[in-house]
mmCIF file of C-alpha atoms in Angstrom:
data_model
loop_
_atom_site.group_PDB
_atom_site.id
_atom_site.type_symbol
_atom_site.label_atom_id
_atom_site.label_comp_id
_atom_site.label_asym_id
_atom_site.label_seq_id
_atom_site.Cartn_x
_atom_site.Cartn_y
_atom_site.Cartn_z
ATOM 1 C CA UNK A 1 116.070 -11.834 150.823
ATOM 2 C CA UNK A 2 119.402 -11.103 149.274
ATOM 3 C CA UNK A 3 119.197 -7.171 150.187
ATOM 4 C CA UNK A 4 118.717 -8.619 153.940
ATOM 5 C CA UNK A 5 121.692 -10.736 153.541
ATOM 6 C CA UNK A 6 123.709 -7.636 151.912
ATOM 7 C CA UNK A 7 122.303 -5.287 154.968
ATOM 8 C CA UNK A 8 123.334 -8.629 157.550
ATOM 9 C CA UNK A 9 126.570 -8.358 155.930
ATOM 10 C CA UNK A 10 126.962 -5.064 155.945
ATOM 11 C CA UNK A 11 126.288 -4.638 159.818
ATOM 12 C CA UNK A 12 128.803 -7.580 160.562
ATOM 13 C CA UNK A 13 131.213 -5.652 158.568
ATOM 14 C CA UNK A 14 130.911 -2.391 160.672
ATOM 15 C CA UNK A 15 130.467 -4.491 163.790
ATOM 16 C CA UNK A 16 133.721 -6.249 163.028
ATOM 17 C CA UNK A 17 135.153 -2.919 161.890
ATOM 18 C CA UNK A 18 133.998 -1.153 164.947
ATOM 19 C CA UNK A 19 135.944 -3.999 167.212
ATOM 20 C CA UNK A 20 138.975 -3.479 165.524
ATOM 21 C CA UNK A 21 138.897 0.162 166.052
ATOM 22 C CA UNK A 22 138.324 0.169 169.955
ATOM 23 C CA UNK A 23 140.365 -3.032 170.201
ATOM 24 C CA UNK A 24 143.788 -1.040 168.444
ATOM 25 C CA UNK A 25 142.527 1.901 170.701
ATOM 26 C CA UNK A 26 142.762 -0.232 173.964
ATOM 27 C CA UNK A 27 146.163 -1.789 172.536
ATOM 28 C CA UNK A 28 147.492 1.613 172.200
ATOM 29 C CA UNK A 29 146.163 2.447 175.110
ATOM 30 C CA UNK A 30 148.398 -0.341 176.654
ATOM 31 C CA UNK A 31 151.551 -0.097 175.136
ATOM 32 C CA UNK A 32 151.722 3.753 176.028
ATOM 33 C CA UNK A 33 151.055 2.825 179.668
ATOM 34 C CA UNK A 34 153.632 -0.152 179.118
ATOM 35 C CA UNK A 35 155.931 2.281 177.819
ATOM 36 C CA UNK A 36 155.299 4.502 180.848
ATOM 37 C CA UNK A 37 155.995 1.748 183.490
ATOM 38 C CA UNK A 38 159.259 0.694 182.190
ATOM 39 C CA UNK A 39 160.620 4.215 181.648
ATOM 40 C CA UNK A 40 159.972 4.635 185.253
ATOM 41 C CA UNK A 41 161.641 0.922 185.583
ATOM 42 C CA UNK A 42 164.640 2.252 184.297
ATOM 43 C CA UNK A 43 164.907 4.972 186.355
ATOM 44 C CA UNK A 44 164.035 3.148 189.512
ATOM 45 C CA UNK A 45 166.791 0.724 188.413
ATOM 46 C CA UNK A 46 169.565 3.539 187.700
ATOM 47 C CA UNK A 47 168.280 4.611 191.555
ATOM 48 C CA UNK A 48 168.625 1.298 192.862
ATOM 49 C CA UNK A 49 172.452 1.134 190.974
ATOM 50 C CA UNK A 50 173.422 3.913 192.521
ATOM 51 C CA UNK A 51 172.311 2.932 195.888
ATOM 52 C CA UNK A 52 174.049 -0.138 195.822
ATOM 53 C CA UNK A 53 177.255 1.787 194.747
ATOM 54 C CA UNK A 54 176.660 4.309 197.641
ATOM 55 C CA UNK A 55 176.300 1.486 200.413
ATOM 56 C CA UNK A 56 179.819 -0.494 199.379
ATOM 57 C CA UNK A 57 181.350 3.407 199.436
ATOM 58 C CA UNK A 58 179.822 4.123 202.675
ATOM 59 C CA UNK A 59 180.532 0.217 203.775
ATOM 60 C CA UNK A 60 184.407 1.402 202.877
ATOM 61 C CA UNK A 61 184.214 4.664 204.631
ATOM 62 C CA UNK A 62 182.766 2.905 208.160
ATOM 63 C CA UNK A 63 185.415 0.205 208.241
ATOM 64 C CA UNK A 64 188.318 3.151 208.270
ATOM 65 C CA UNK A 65 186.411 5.193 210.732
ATOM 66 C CA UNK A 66 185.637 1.709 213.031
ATOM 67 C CA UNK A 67 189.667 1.453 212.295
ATOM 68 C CA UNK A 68 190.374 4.999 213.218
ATOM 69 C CA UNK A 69 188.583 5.455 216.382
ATOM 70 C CA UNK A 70 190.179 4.529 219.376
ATOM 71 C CA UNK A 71 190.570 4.996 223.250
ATOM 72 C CA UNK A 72 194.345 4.179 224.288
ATOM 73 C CA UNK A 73 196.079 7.412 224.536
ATOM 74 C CA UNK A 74 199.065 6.390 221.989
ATOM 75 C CA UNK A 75 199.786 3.725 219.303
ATOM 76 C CA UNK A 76 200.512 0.588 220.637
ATOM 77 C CA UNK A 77 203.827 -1.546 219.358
ATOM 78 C CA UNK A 78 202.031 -4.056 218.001
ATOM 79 C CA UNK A 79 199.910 -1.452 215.907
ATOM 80 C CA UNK A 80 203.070 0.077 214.383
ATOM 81 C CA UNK A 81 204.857 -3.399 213.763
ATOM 82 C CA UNK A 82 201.629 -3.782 211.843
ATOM 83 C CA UNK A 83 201.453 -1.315 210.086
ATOM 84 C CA UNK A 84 205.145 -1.045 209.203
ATOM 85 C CA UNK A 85 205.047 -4.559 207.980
ATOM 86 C CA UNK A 86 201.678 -3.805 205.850
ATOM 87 C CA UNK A 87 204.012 -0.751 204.153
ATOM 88 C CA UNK A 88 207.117 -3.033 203.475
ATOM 89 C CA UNK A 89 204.598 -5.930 202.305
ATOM 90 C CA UNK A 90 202.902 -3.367 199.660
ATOM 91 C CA UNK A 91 206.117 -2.016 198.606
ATOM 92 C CA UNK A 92 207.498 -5.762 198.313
ATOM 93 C CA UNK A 93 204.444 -6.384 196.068
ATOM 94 C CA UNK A 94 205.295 -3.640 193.489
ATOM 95 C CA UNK A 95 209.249 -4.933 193.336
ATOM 96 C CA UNK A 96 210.073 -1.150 195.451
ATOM 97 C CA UNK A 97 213.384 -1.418 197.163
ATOM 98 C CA UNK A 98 212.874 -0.031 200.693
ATOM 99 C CA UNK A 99 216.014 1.636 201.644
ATOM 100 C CA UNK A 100 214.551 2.713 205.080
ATOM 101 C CA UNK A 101 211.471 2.337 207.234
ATOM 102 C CA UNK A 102 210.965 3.931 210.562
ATOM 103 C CA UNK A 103 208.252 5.279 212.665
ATOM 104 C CA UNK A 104 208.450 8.172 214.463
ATOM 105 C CA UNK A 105 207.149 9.074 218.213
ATOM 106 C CA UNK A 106 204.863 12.086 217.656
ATOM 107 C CA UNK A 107 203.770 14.209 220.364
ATOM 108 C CA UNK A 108 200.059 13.794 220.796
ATOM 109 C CA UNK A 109 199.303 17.467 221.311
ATOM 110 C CA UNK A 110 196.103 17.281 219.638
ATOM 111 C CA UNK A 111 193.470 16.124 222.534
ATOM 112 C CA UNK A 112 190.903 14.592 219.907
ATOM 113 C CA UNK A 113 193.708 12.736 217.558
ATOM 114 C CA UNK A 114 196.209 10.244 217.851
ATOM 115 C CA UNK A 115 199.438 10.569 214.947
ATOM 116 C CA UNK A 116 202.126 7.910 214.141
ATOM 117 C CA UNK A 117 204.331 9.387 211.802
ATOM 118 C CA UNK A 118 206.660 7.185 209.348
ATOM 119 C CA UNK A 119 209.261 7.865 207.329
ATOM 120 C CA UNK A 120 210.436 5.846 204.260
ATOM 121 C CA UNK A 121 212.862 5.921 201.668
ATOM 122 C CA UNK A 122 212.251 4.296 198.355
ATOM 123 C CA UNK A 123 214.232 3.409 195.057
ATOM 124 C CA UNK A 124 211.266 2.693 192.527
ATOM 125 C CA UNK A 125 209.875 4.203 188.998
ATOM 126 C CA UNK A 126 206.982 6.385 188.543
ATOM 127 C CA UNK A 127 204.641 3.571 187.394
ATOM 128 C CA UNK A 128 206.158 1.691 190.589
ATOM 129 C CA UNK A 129 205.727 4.665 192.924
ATOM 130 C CA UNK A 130 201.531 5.468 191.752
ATOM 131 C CA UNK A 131 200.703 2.029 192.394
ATOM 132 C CA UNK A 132 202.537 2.121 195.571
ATOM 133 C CA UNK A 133 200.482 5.097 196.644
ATOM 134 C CA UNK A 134 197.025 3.903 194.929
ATOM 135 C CA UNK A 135 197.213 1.040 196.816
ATOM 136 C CA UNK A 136 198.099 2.839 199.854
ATOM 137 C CA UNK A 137 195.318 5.119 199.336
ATOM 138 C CA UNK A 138 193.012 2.564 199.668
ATOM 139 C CA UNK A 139 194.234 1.507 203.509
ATOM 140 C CA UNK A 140 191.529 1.456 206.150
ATOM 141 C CA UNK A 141 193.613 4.078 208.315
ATOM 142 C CA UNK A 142 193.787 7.840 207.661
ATOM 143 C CA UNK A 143 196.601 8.182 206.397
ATOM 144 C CA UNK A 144 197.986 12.050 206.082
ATOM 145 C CA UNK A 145 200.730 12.224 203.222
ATOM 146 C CA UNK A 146 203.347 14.805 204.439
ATOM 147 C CA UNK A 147 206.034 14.809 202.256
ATOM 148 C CA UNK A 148 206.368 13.313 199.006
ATOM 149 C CA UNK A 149 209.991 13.980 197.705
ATOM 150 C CA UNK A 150 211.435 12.772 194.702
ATOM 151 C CA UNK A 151 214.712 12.856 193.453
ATOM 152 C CA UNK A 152 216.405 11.175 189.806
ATOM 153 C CA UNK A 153 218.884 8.277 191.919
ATOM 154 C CA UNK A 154 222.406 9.227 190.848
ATOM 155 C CA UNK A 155 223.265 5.748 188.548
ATOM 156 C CA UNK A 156 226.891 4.046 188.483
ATOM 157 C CA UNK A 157 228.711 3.490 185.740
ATOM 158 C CA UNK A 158 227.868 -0.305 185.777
ATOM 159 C CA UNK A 159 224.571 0.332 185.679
ATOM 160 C CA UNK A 160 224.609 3.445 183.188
ATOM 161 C CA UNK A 161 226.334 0.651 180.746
ATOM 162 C CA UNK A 162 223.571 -1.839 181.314
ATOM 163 C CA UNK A 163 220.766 -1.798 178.294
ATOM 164 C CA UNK A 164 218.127 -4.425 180.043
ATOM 165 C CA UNK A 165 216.718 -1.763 182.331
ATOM 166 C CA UNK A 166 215.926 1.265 180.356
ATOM 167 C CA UNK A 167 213.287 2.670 182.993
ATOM 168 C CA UNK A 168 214.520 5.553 184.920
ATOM 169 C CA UNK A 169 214.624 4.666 188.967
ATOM 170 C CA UNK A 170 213.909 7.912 191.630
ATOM 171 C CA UNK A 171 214.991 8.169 195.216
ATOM 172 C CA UNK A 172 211.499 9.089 197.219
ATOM 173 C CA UNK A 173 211.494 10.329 200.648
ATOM 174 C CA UNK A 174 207.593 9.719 202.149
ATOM 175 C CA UNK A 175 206.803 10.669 205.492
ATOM 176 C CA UNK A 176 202.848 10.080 206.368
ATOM 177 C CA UNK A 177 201.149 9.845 209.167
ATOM 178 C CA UNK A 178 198.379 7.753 210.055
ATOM 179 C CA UNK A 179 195.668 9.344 212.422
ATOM 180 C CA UNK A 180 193.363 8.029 214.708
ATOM 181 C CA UNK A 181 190.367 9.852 216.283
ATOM 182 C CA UNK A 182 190.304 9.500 220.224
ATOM 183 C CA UNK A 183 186.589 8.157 221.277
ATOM 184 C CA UNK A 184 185.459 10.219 224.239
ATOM 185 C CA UNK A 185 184.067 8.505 227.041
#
């Protein structure tokens, strides 16, 4: 009786031995296929990223084209009042002193483009001047940079004596022209 027991014992042994073999092999089994799935999770979810980065871009990149697209033959007043007062608003927000701001009538040779040139002339710093132009950069027009001239502003003696302002202040001369594409009928 006891070497049936030992034999009994023996075969629950294996059995439960046996279990525990193809049990870990399924397990295994499951965590490589786990592994599998969310390394292709990841790179769905880099692909998704960069599709949601692409859309705002190309959301950006329609609303100046919807902007730039028009069918009047020239710019209309109340397009360059806007867009004059847009220029003197951004330099106002960086402290720039605007010394002048005009637009200029530009012959529309061109039969697919419209161009409104402008001319201004600043008194700012570097730092003052790149986030002037960042900012303008970022516009929903076309905007064509020209000229971009830049000249050390001569300083009086008043203000050569002064110590509170140590930062160095340029004259720049900007023309640009902002360009609009004429829809065809």
């Amino acid at each position: 009786m006891k070497h049936k027991y030992l034999i009994l014992f023996a075969a629950m042994i294996l059995v439960a031995m046996v279990f525990f073999y193809f049990s870990s092999q399924s397990i295994n089994a499951k965590i490589v296929k786990i592994k599998k799935y969310d390394k292709r999770i990841k790179v769905e979810q880099e692909r998704l990223n960069s599709a949601k980065v692409l859309n705002e871009q190309l959301k950006q990149v329609s609303q100046v084209i919807y902007n730039s697209i028009t069918t009047d033959k020239n710019f209309s007043p109340e397009e360059v009042n806007k867009f004059t007062k847009e220029l003197a608003d951004l330099a106002d927000k960086y402290k720039i002193a605007v010394h002048a701001l005009f637009p200029k009538a530009v012959s529309n040779a061109e039969t697919h483009f419209l161009k409104q040139q402008y001319t201004m002339e600043l008194v700012c710093t570097y730092v003052q001047l790149g986030k002037f132009l960042s900012d303008l950069e970022s516009f929903n027009h076309i905007i064509k940079v020209k000229t971009l001239e830049v000249q050390p502003l001569a300083k009086t003696k008043s203000e050569s004596s002064s110590t509170e302002n140590n930062e160095t202040r340029y004259k720049v001369t900007l023309e640009l022209s902002v360009i609009k594409i004429l829809k065809e009928a």
